[in-house]
Amino acid sequence: MTHTVEDQAPATAEQADLDLLAAVRRRVKQLVGLVETLPFTEYTARIAREYLDEAGPAREAFDRFAQLSPVEQQQQLLLWQRAAS
């Protein structure tokens, strides 16, 4: 899986995986905040469903990242952080 950002070369699969994992992390934080408040709303349920929809692809991305050597993980994280800033 690759994606393009305006005026940038296509991202590597590893970078796309990190983008996905970062998005899921943001959604988890959002969901935790919503679950901590009562009463639950339809919005909370929608965010929970969206998170569950992302669970399969996120798990696959995490598994691929975990298979990289620690050195390659660090290199990919550094590249990803530079691209994100």
PDB file of N, CA and C in Angstrom:
ATOM      1  N   MET A   1       0.847  -1.164   0.000  1.00  0.00           N
ATOM      2  CA  MET A   1       0.000   0.000   0.000  1.00  0.00           C
ATOM      3  C   MET A   1       0.896   1.231   0.000  1.00  0.00           C
ATOM      4  N   THR A   2       0.665   2.136  -0.908  1.00  0.00           N
ATOM      5  CA  THR A   2       1.397   3.400  -0.944  1.00  0.00           C
ATOM      6  C   THR A   2       0.408   4.526  -1.126  1.00  0.00           C
ATOM      7  N   HIS A   3       0.808   5.692  -0.724  1.00  0.00           N
ATOM      8  CA  HIS A   3      -0.036   6.862  -0.930  1.00  0.00           C
ATOM      9  C   HIS A   3       0.851   8.025  -1.321  1.00  0.00           C
ATOM     10  N   THR A   4       0.238   9.056  -1.842  1.00  0.00           N
ATOM     11  CA  THR A   4       1.002  10.241  -2.234  1.00  0.00           C
ATOM     12  C   THR A   4       0.479  11.443  -1.465  1.00  0.00           C
ATOM     13  N   VAL A   5       1.387  12.288  -1.112  1.00  0.00           N
ATOM     14  CA  VAL A   5       1.043  13.557  -0.490  1.00  0.00           C
ATOM     15  C   VAL A   5       1.387  14.607  -1.533  1.00  0.00           C
ATOM     16  N   GLU A   6       0.655  15.700  -1.544  1.00  0.00           N
ATOM     17  CA  GLU A   6       0.876  16.738  -2.551  1.00  0.00           C
ATOM     18  C   GLU A   6       2.352  17.029  -2.720  1.00  0.00           C
ATOM     19  N   ASP A   7       2.824  17.017  -3.965  1.00  0.00           N
ATOM     20  CA  ASP A   7       4.194  17.368  -4.327  1.00  0.00           C
ATOM     21  C   ASP A   7       5.253  16.491  -3.669  1.00  0.00           C
ATOM     22  N   GLN A   8       4.902  15.285  -3.274  1.00  0.00           N
ATOM     23  CA  GLN A   8       5.874  14.371  -2.700  1.00  0.00           C
ATOM     24  C   GLN A   8       5.812  13.050  -3.442  1.00  0.00           C
ATOM     25  N   ALA A   9       6.921  12.323  -3.395  1.00  0.00           N
ATOM     26  CA  ALA A   9       6.964  11.003  -4.012  1.00  0.00           C
ATOM     27  C   ALA A   9       6.071  10.049  -3.228  1.00  0.00           C
ATOM     28  N   PRO A  10       5.642   8.966  -3.863  1.00  0.00           N
ATOM     29  CA  PRO A  10       4.825   7.992  -3.140  1.00  0.00           C
ATOM     30  C   PRO A  10       5.560   7.483  -1.900  1.00  0.00           C
ATOM     31  N   ALA A  11       4.825   7.306  -0.826  1.00  0.00           N
ATOM     32  CA  ALA A  11       5.401   6.795   0.410  1.00  0.00           C
ATOM     33  C   ALA A  11       5.662   5.308   0.267  1.00  0.00           C
ATOM     34  N   THR A  12       6.639   4.828   1.024  1.00  0.00           N
ATOM     35  CA  THR A  12       6.894   3.392   1.034  1.00  0.00           C
ATOM     36  C   THR A  12       5.770   2.698   1.791  1.00  0.00           C
ATOM     37  N   ALA A  13       5.711   1.396   1.647  1.00  0.00           N
ATOM     38  CA  ALA A  13       4.702   0.624   2.375  1.00  0.00           C
ATOM     39  C   ALA A  13       4.891   0.804   3.877  1.00  0.00           C
ATOM     40  N   GLU A  14       6.151   0.839   4.310  1.00  0.00           N
ATOM     41  CA  GLU A  14       6.419   1.022   5.741  1.00  0.00           C
ATOM     42  C   GLU A  14       5.905   2.368   6.224  1.00  0.00           C
ATOM     43  N   GLN A  15       6.100   3.404   5.410  1.00  0.00           N
ATOM     44  CA  GLN A  15       5.635   4.729   5.800  1.00  0.00           C
ATOM     45  C   GLN A  15       4.110   4.792   5.808  1.00  0.00           C
ATOM     46  N   ALA A  16       3.471   4.144   4.852  1.00  0.00           N
ATOM     47  CA  ALA A  16       2.009   4.091   4.832  1.00  0.00           C
ATOM     48  C   ALA A  16       1.493   3.351   6.059  1.00  0.00           C
ATOM     49  N   ASP A  17       2.193   2.274   6.452  1.00  0.00           N
ATOM     50  CA  ASP A  17       1.806   1.548   7.670  1.00  0.00           C
ATOM     51  C   ASP A  17       1.902   2.450   8.886  1.00  0.00           C
ATOM     52  N   LEU A  18       2.960   3.239   8.973  1.00  0.00           N
ATOM     53  CA  LEU A  18       3.109   4.142  10.118  1.00  0.00           C
ATOM     54  C   LEU A  18       2.028   5.217  10.108  1.00  0.00           C
ATOM     55  N   ASP A  19       1.656   5.699   8.932  1.00  0.00           N
ATOM     56  CA  ASP A  19       0.540   6.656   8.841  1.00  0.00           C
ATOM     57  C   ASP A  19      -0.735   6.036   9.392  1.00  0.00           C
ATOM     58  N   LEU A  20      -0.998   4.790   9.000  1.00  0.00           N
ATOM     59  CA  LEU A  20      -2.199   4.096   9.470  1.00  0.00           C
ATOM     60  C   LEU A  20      -2.155   3.905  10.985  1.00  0.00           C
ATOM     61  N   LEU A  21      -1.006   3.471  11.509  1.00  0.00           N
ATOM     62  CA  LEU A  21      -0.893   3.257  12.954  1.00  0.00           C
ATOM     63  C   LEU A  21      -1.052   4.559  13.731  1.00  0.00           C
ATOM     64  N   ALA A  22      -0.530   5.649  13.197  1.00  0.00           N
ATOM     65  CA  ALA A  22      -0.696   6.947  13.863  1.00  0.00           C
ATOM     66  C   ALA A  22      -2.167   7.371  13.864  1.00  0.00           C
ATOM     67  N   ALA A  23      -2.861   7.126  12.768  1.00  0.00           N
ATOM     68  CA  ALA A  23      -4.283   7.470  12.694  1.00  0.00           C
ATOM     69  C   ALA A  23      -5.093   6.646  13.688  1.00  0.00           C
ATOM     70  N   VAL A  24      -4.764   5.376  13.804  1.00  0.00           N
ATOM     71  CA  VAL A  24      -5.472   4.512  14.754  1.00  0.00           C
ATOM     72  C   VAL A  24      -5.175   4.968  16.185  1.00  0.00           C
ATOM     73  N   ARG A  25      -3.947   5.361  16.434  1.00  0.00           N
ATOM     74  CA  ARG A  25      -3.587   5.853  17.771  1.00  0.00           C
ATOM     75  C   ARG A  25      -4.416   7.080  18.131  1.00  0.00           C
ATOM     76  N   ARG A  26      -4.556   8.005  17.165  1.00  0.00           N
ATOM     77  CA  ARG A  26      -5.388   9.198  17.419  1.00  0.00           C
ATOM     78  C   ARG A  26      -6.833   8.803  17.697  1.00  0.00           C
ATOM     79  N   ARG A  27      -7.339   7.822  16.934  1.00  0.00           N
ATOM     80  CA  ARG A  27      -8.724   7.400  17.137  1.00  0.00           C
ATOM     81  C   ARG A  27      -8.898   6.751  18.510  1.00  0.00           C
ATOM     82  N   VAL A  28      -7.917   5.974  18.959  1.00  0.00           N
ATOM     83  CA  VAL A  28      -7.994   5.350  20.288  1.00  0.00           C
ATOM     84  C   VAL A  28      -8.058   6.429  21.362  1.00  0.00           C
ATOM     85  N   LYS A  29      -7.196   7.435  21.239  1.00  0.00           N
ATOM     86  CA  LYS A  29      -7.221   8.525  22.225  1.00  0.00           C
ATOM     87  C   LYS A  29      -8.587   9.212  22.235  1.00  0.00           C
ATOM     88  N   GLN A  30      -9.139   9.446  21.053  1.00  0.00           N
ATOM     89  CA  GLN A  30     -10.453  10.086  20.952  1.00  0.00           C
ATOM     90  C   GLN A  30     -11.512   9.194  21.593  1.00  0.00           C
ATOM     91  N   LEU A  31     -11.448   7.904  21.300  1.00  0.00           N
ATOM     92  CA  LEU A  31     -12.437   6.968  21.831  1.00  0.00           C
ATOM     93  C   LEU A  31     -12.350   6.874  23.352  1.00  0.00           C
ATOM     94  N   VAL A  32     -11.142   6.828  23.893  1.00  0.00           N
ATOM     95  CA  VAL A  32     -10.979   6.774  25.348  1.00  0.00           C
ATOM     96  C   VAL A  32     -11.605   8.006  25.985  1.00  0.00           C
ATOM     97  N   GLY A  33     -11.355   9.169  25.403  1.00  0.00           N
ATOM     98  CA  GLY A  33     -11.958  10.393  25.934  1.00  0.00           C
ATOM     99  C   GLY A  33     -13.474  10.349  25.914  1.00  0.00           C
ATOM    100  N   LEU A  34     -14.037   9.813  24.847  1.00  0.00           N
ATOM    101  CA  LEU A  34     -15.498   9.723  24.746  1.00  0.00           C
ATOM    102  C   LEU A  34     -16.069   8.706  25.719  1.00  0.00           C
ATOM    103  N   VAL A  35     -15.381   7.581  25.883  1.00  0.00           N
ATOM    104  CA  VAL A  35     -15.874   6.527  26.779  1.00  0.00           C
ATOM    105  C   VAL A  35     -15.822   6.991  28.233  1.00  0.00           C
ATOM    106  N   GLU A  36     -14.883   7.875  28.556  1.00  0.00           N
ATOM    107  CA  GLU A  36     -14.772   8.377  29.926  1.00  0.00           C
ATOM    108  C   GLU A  36     -15.898   9.336  30.280  1.00  0.00           C
ATOM    109  N   THR A  37     -16.613   9.830  29.292  1.00  0.00           N
ATOM    110  CA  THR A  37     -17.722  10.741  29.564  1.00  0.00           C
ATOM    111  C   THR A  37     -19.039   9.988  29.440  1.00  0.00           C
ATOM    112  N   LEU A  38     -19.964  10.386  30.233  1.00  0.00           N
ATOM    113  CA  LEU A  38     -21.298   9.788  30.175  1.00  0.00           C
ATOM    114  C   LEU A  38     -22.289  10.902  29.905  1.00  0.00           C
ATOM    115  N   PRO A  39     -23.394  10.690  29.320  1.00  0.00           N
ATOM    116  CA  PRO A  39     -23.839   9.412  28.768  1.00  0.00           C
ATOM    117  C   PRO A  39     -23.192   9.164  27.411  1.00  0.00           C
ATOM    118  N   PHE A  40     -23.155   7.907  27.019  1.00  0.00           N
ATOM    119  CA  PHE A  40     -22.665   7.560  25.699  1.00  0.00           C
ATOM    120  C   PHE A  40     -23.652   8.101  24.671  1.00  0.00           C
ATOM    121  N   THR A  41     -23.114   8.546  23.578  1.00  0.00           N
ATOM    122  CA  THR A  41     -23.967   9.107  22.524  1.00  0.00           C
ATOM    123  C   THR A  41     -23.815   8.270  21.258  1.00  0.00           C
ATOM    124  N   GLU A  42     -24.632   8.592  20.278  1.00  0.00           N
ATOM    125  CA  GLU A  42     -24.493   7.923  18.975  1.00  0.00           C
ATOM    126  C   GLU A  42     -23.128   8.231  18.372  1.00  0.00           C
ATOM    127  N   TYR A  43     -22.604   9.422  18.640  1.00  0.00           N
ATOM    128  CA  TYR A  43     -21.273   9.787  18.156  1.00  0.00           C
ATOM    129  C   TYR A  43     -20.214   8.848  18.737  1.00  0.00           C
ATOM    130  N   THR A  44     -20.313   8.554  20.040  1.00  0.00           N
ATOM    131  CA  THR A  44     -19.377   7.619  20.677  1.00  0.00           C
ATOM    132  C   THR A  44     -19.465   6.254  20.005  1.00  0.00           C
ATOM    133  N   ALA A  45     -20.669   5.791  19.753  1.00  0.00           N
ATOM    134  CA  ALA A  45     -20.856   4.496  19.098  1.00  0.00           C
ATOM    135  C   ALA A  45     -20.272   4.510  17.691  1.00  0.00           C
ATOM    136  N   ARG A  46     -20.437   5.617  16.978  1.00  0.00           N
ATOM    137  CA  ARG A  46     -19.898   5.712  15.614  1.00  0.00           C
ATOM    138  C   ARG A  46     -18.376   5.668  15.625  1.00  0.00           C
ATOM    139  N   ILE A  47     -17.761   6.384  16.551  1.00  0.00           N
ATOM    140  CA  ILE A  47     -16.300   6.382  16.653  1.00  0.00           C
ATOM    141  C   ILE A  47     -15.810   4.979  17.024  1.00  0.00           C
ATOM    142  N   ALA A  48     -16.517   4.305  17.900  1.00  0.00           N
ATOM    143  CA  ALA A  48     -16.137   2.934  18.276  1.00  0.00           C
ATOM    144  C   ALA A  48     -16.234   2.000  17.072  1.00  0.00           C
ATOM    145  N   ARG A  49     -17.292   2.133  16.291  1.00  0.00           N
ATOM    146  CA  ARG A  49     -17.431   1.295  15.089  1.00  0.00           C
ATOM    147  C   ARG A  49     -16.327   1.586  14.079  1.00  0.00           C
ATOM    148  N   GLU A  50     -15.984   2.850  13.899  1.00  0.00           N
ATOM    149  CA  GLU A  50     -14.907   3.208  12.974  1.00  0.00           C
ATOM    150  C   GLU A  50     -13.577   2.620  13.444  1.00  0.00           C
ATOM    151  N   TYR A  51     -13.350   2.662  14.750  1.00  0.00           N
ATOM    152  CA  TYR A  51     -12.116   2.076  15.293  1.00  0.00           C
ATOM    153  C   TYR A  51     -12.078   0.575  15.012  1.00  0.00           C
ATOM    154  N   LEU A  52     -13.179  -0.105  15.236  1.00  0.00           N
ATOM    155  CA  LEU A  52     -13.218  -1.543  14.983  1.00  0.00           C
ATOM    156  C   LEU A  52     -13.035  -1.854  13.500  1.00  0.00           C
ATOM    157  N   ASP A  53     -13.553  -1.000  12.627  1.00  0.00           N
ATOM    158  CA  ASP A  53     -13.363  -1.190  11.189  1.00  0.00           C
ATOM    159  C   ASP A  53     -11.887  -1.111  10.807  1.00  0.00           C
ATOM    160  N   GLU A  54     -11.127  -0.299  11.532  1.00  0.00           N
ATOM    161  CA  GLU A  54      -9.701  -0.125  11.248  1.00  0.00           C
ATOM    162  C   GLU A  54      -8.836  -1.203  11.901  1.00  0.00           C
ATOM    163  N   ALA A  55      -9.404  -2.008  12.777  1.00  0.00           N
ATOM    164  CA  ALA A  55      -8.612  -2.949  13.579  1.00  0.00           C
ATOM    165  C   ALA A  55      -7.839  -3.952  12.723  1.00  0.00           C
ATOM    166  N   GLY A  56      -8.468  -4.530  11.707  1.00  0.00           N
ATOM    167  CA  GLY A  56      -7.781  -5.518  10.873  1.00  0.00           C
ATOM    168  C   GLY A  56      -6.592  -4.935  10.136  1.00  0.00           C
ATOM    169  N   PRO A  57      -6.793  -3.859   9.370  1.00  0.00           N
ATOM    170  CA  PRO A  57      -5.661  -3.247   8.677  1.00  0.00           C
ATOM    171  C   PRO A  57      -4.574  -2.745   9.632  1.00  0.00           C
ATOM    172  N   ALA A  58      -4.972  -2.233  10.789  1.00  0.00           N
ATOM    173  CA  ALA A  58      -3.983  -1.752  11.759  1.00  0.00           C
ATOM    174  C   ALA A  58      -3.163  -2.908  12.307  1.00  0.00           C
ATOM    175  N   ARG A  59      -3.810  -4.013  12.595  1.00  0.00           N
ATOM    176  CA  ARG A  59      -3.076  -5.190  13.090  1.00  0.00           C
ATOM    177  C   ARG A  59      -2.080  -5.681  12.043  1.00  0.00           C
ATOM    178  N   GLU A  60      -2.492  -5.706  10.788  1.00  0.00           N
ATOM    179  CA  GLU A  60      -1.592  -6.123   9.711  1.00  0.00           C
ATOM    180  C   GLU A  60      -0.405  -5.168   9.595  1.00  0.00           C
ATOM    181  N   ALA A  61      -0.667  -3.863   9.698  1.00  0.00           N
ATOM    182  CA  ALA A  61       0.407  -2.870   9.627  1.00  0.00           C
ATOM    183  C   ALA A  61       1.363  -3.049  10.803  1.00  0.00           C
ATOM    184  N   PHE A  62       0.824  -3.273  11.987  1.00  0.00           N
ATOM    185  CA  PHE A  62       1.664  -3.481  13.162  1.00  0.00           C
ATOM    186  C   PHE A  62       2.515  -4.735  13.003  1.00  0.00           C
ATOM    187  N   ASP A  63       1.918  -5.815  12.513  1.00  0.00           N
ATOM    188  CA  ASP A  63       2.670  -7.059  12.311  1.00  0.00           C
ATOM    189  C   ASP A  63       3.813  -6.858  11.323  1.00  0.00           C
ATOM    190  N   ARG A  64       3.548  -6.129  10.223  1.00  0.00           N
ATOM    191  CA  ARG A  64       4.614  -5.866   9.254  1.00  0.00           C
ATOM    192  C   ARG A  64       5.733  -5.045   9.888  1.00  0.00           C
ATOM    193  N   PHE A  65       5.373  -4.020  10.649  1.00  0.00           N
ATOM    194  CA  PHE A  65       6.374  -3.182  11.294  1.00  0.00           C
ATOM    195  C   PHE A  65       7.176  -3.986  12.308  1.00  0.00           C
ATOM    196  N   ALA A  66       6.513  -4.839  13.060  1.00  0.00           N
ATOM    197  CA  ALA A  66       7.196  -5.647  14.078  1.00  0.00           C
ATOM    198  C   ALA A  66       8.180  -6.631  13.450  1.00  0.00           C
ATOM    199  N   GLN A  67       7.979  -7.008  12.209  1.00  0.00           N
ATOM    200  CA  GLN A  67       8.884  -7.945  11.535  1.00  0.00           C
ATOM    201  C   GLN A  67      10.173  -7.268  11.068  1.00  0.00           C
ATOM    202  N   LEU A  68      10.197  -5.944  11.031  1.00  0.00           N
ATOM    203  CA  LEU A  68      11.424  -5.235  10.652  1.00  0.00           C
ATOM    204  C   LEU A  68      12.450  -5.365  11.773  1.00  0.00           C
ATOM    205  N   SER A  69      13.710  -5.291  11.416  1.00  0.00           N
ATOM    206  CA  SER A  69      14.756  -5.295  12.444  1.00  0.00           C
ATOM    207  C   SER A  69      14.643  -4.007  13.263  1.00  0.00           C
ATOM    208  N   PRO A  70      15.163  -4.010  14.493  1.00  0.00           N
ATOM    209  CA  PRO A  70      15.110  -2.776  15.287  1.00  0.00           C
ATOM    210  C   PRO A  70      15.761  -1.584  14.581  1.00  0.00           C
ATOM    211  N   VAL A  71      16.833  -1.820  13.851  1.00  0.00           N
ATOM    212  CA  VAL A  71      17.494  -0.732  13.120  1.00  0.00           C
ATOM    213  C   VAL A  71      16.569  -0.195  12.031  1.00  0.00           C
ATOM    214  N   GLU A  72      15.943  -1.087  11.274  1.00  0.00           N
ATOM    215  CA  GLU A  72      15.021  -0.658  10.218  1.00  0.00           C
ATOM    216  C   GLU A  72      13.801   0.043  10.819  1.00  0.00           C
ATOM    217  N   GLN A  73      13.312  -0.416  11.951  1.00  0.00           N
ATOM    218  CA  GLN A  73      12.190   0.264  12.614  1.00  0.00           C
ATOM    219  C   GLN A  73      12.563   1.704  12.940  1.00  0.00           C
ATOM    220  N   GLN A  74      13.738   1.898  13.512  1.00  0.00           N
ATOM    221  CA  GLN A  74      14.188   3.248  13.870  1.00  0.00           C
ATOM    222  C   GLN A  74      14.341   4.120  12.629  1.00  0.00           C
ATOM    223  N   GLN A  75      14.906   3.556  11.567  1.00  0.00           N
ATOM    224  CA  GLN A  75      15.065   4.320  10.333  1.00  0.00           C
ATOM    225  C   GLN A  75      13.708   4.733   9.772  1.00  0.00           C
ATOM    226  N   GLN A  76      12.763   3.809   9.749  1.00  0.00           N
ATOM    227  CA  GLN A  76      11.433   4.118   9.227  1.00  0.00           C
ATOM    228  C   GLN A  76      10.735   5.165  10.092  1.00  0.00           C
ATOM    229  N   LEU A  77      10.884   5.064  11.411  1.00  0.00           N
ATOM    230  CA  LEU A  77      10.281   6.058  12.301  1.00  0.00           C
ATOM    231  C   LEU A  77      10.872   7.445  12.073  1.00  0.00           C
ATOM    232  N   LEU A  78      12.178   7.519  11.903  1.00  0.00           N
ATOM    233  CA  LEU A  78      12.821   8.812  11.646  1.00  0.00           C
ATOM    234  C   LEU A  78      12.328   9.408  10.323  1.00  0.00           C
ATOM    235  N   LEU A  79      12.266   8.591   9.286  1.00  0.00           N
ATOM    236  CA  LEU A  79      11.749   9.069   7.998  1.00  0.00           C
ATOM    237  C   LEU A  79      10.315   9.538   8.122  1.00  0.00           C
ATOM    238  N   TRP A  80       9.500   8.785   8.842  1.00  0.00           N
ATOM    239  CA  TRP A  80       8.102   9.117   9.016  1.00  0.00           C
ATOM    240  C   TRP A  80       7.949  10.432   9.786  1.00  0.00           C
ATOM    241  N   GLN A  81       8.750  10.587  10.849  1.00  0.00           N
ATOM    242  CA  GLN A  81       8.657  11.814  11.647  1.00  0.00           C
ATOM    243  C   GLN A  81       9.063  13.031  10.820  1.00  0.00           C
ATOM    244  N   ARG A  82      10.117  12.873  10.001  1.00  0.00           N
ATOM    245  CA  ARG A  82      10.538  13.999   9.134  1.00  0.00           C
ATOM    246  C   ARG A  82       9.440  14.352   8.136  1.00  0.00           C
ATOM    247  N   ALA A  83       8.820  13.337   7.562  1.00  0.00           N
ATOM    248  CA  ALA A  83       7.753  13.588   6.586  1.00  0.00           C
ATOM    249  C   ALA A  83       6.532  14.235   7.240  1.00  0.00           C
ATOM    250  N   ALA A  84       6.278  13.892   8.505  1.00  0.00           N
ATOM    251  CA  ALA A  84       5.102  14.406   9.199  1.00  0.00           C
ATOM    252  C   ALA A  84       5.298  15.849   9.675  1.00  0.00           C
ATOM    253  N   SER A  85       6.559  16.279   9.762  1.00  0.00           N
ATOM    254  CA  SER A  85       6.784  17.635  10.276  1.00  0.00           C
ATOM    255  C   SER A  85       6.864  18.675   9.192  1.00  0.00           C
TER     256      SER A  85
END
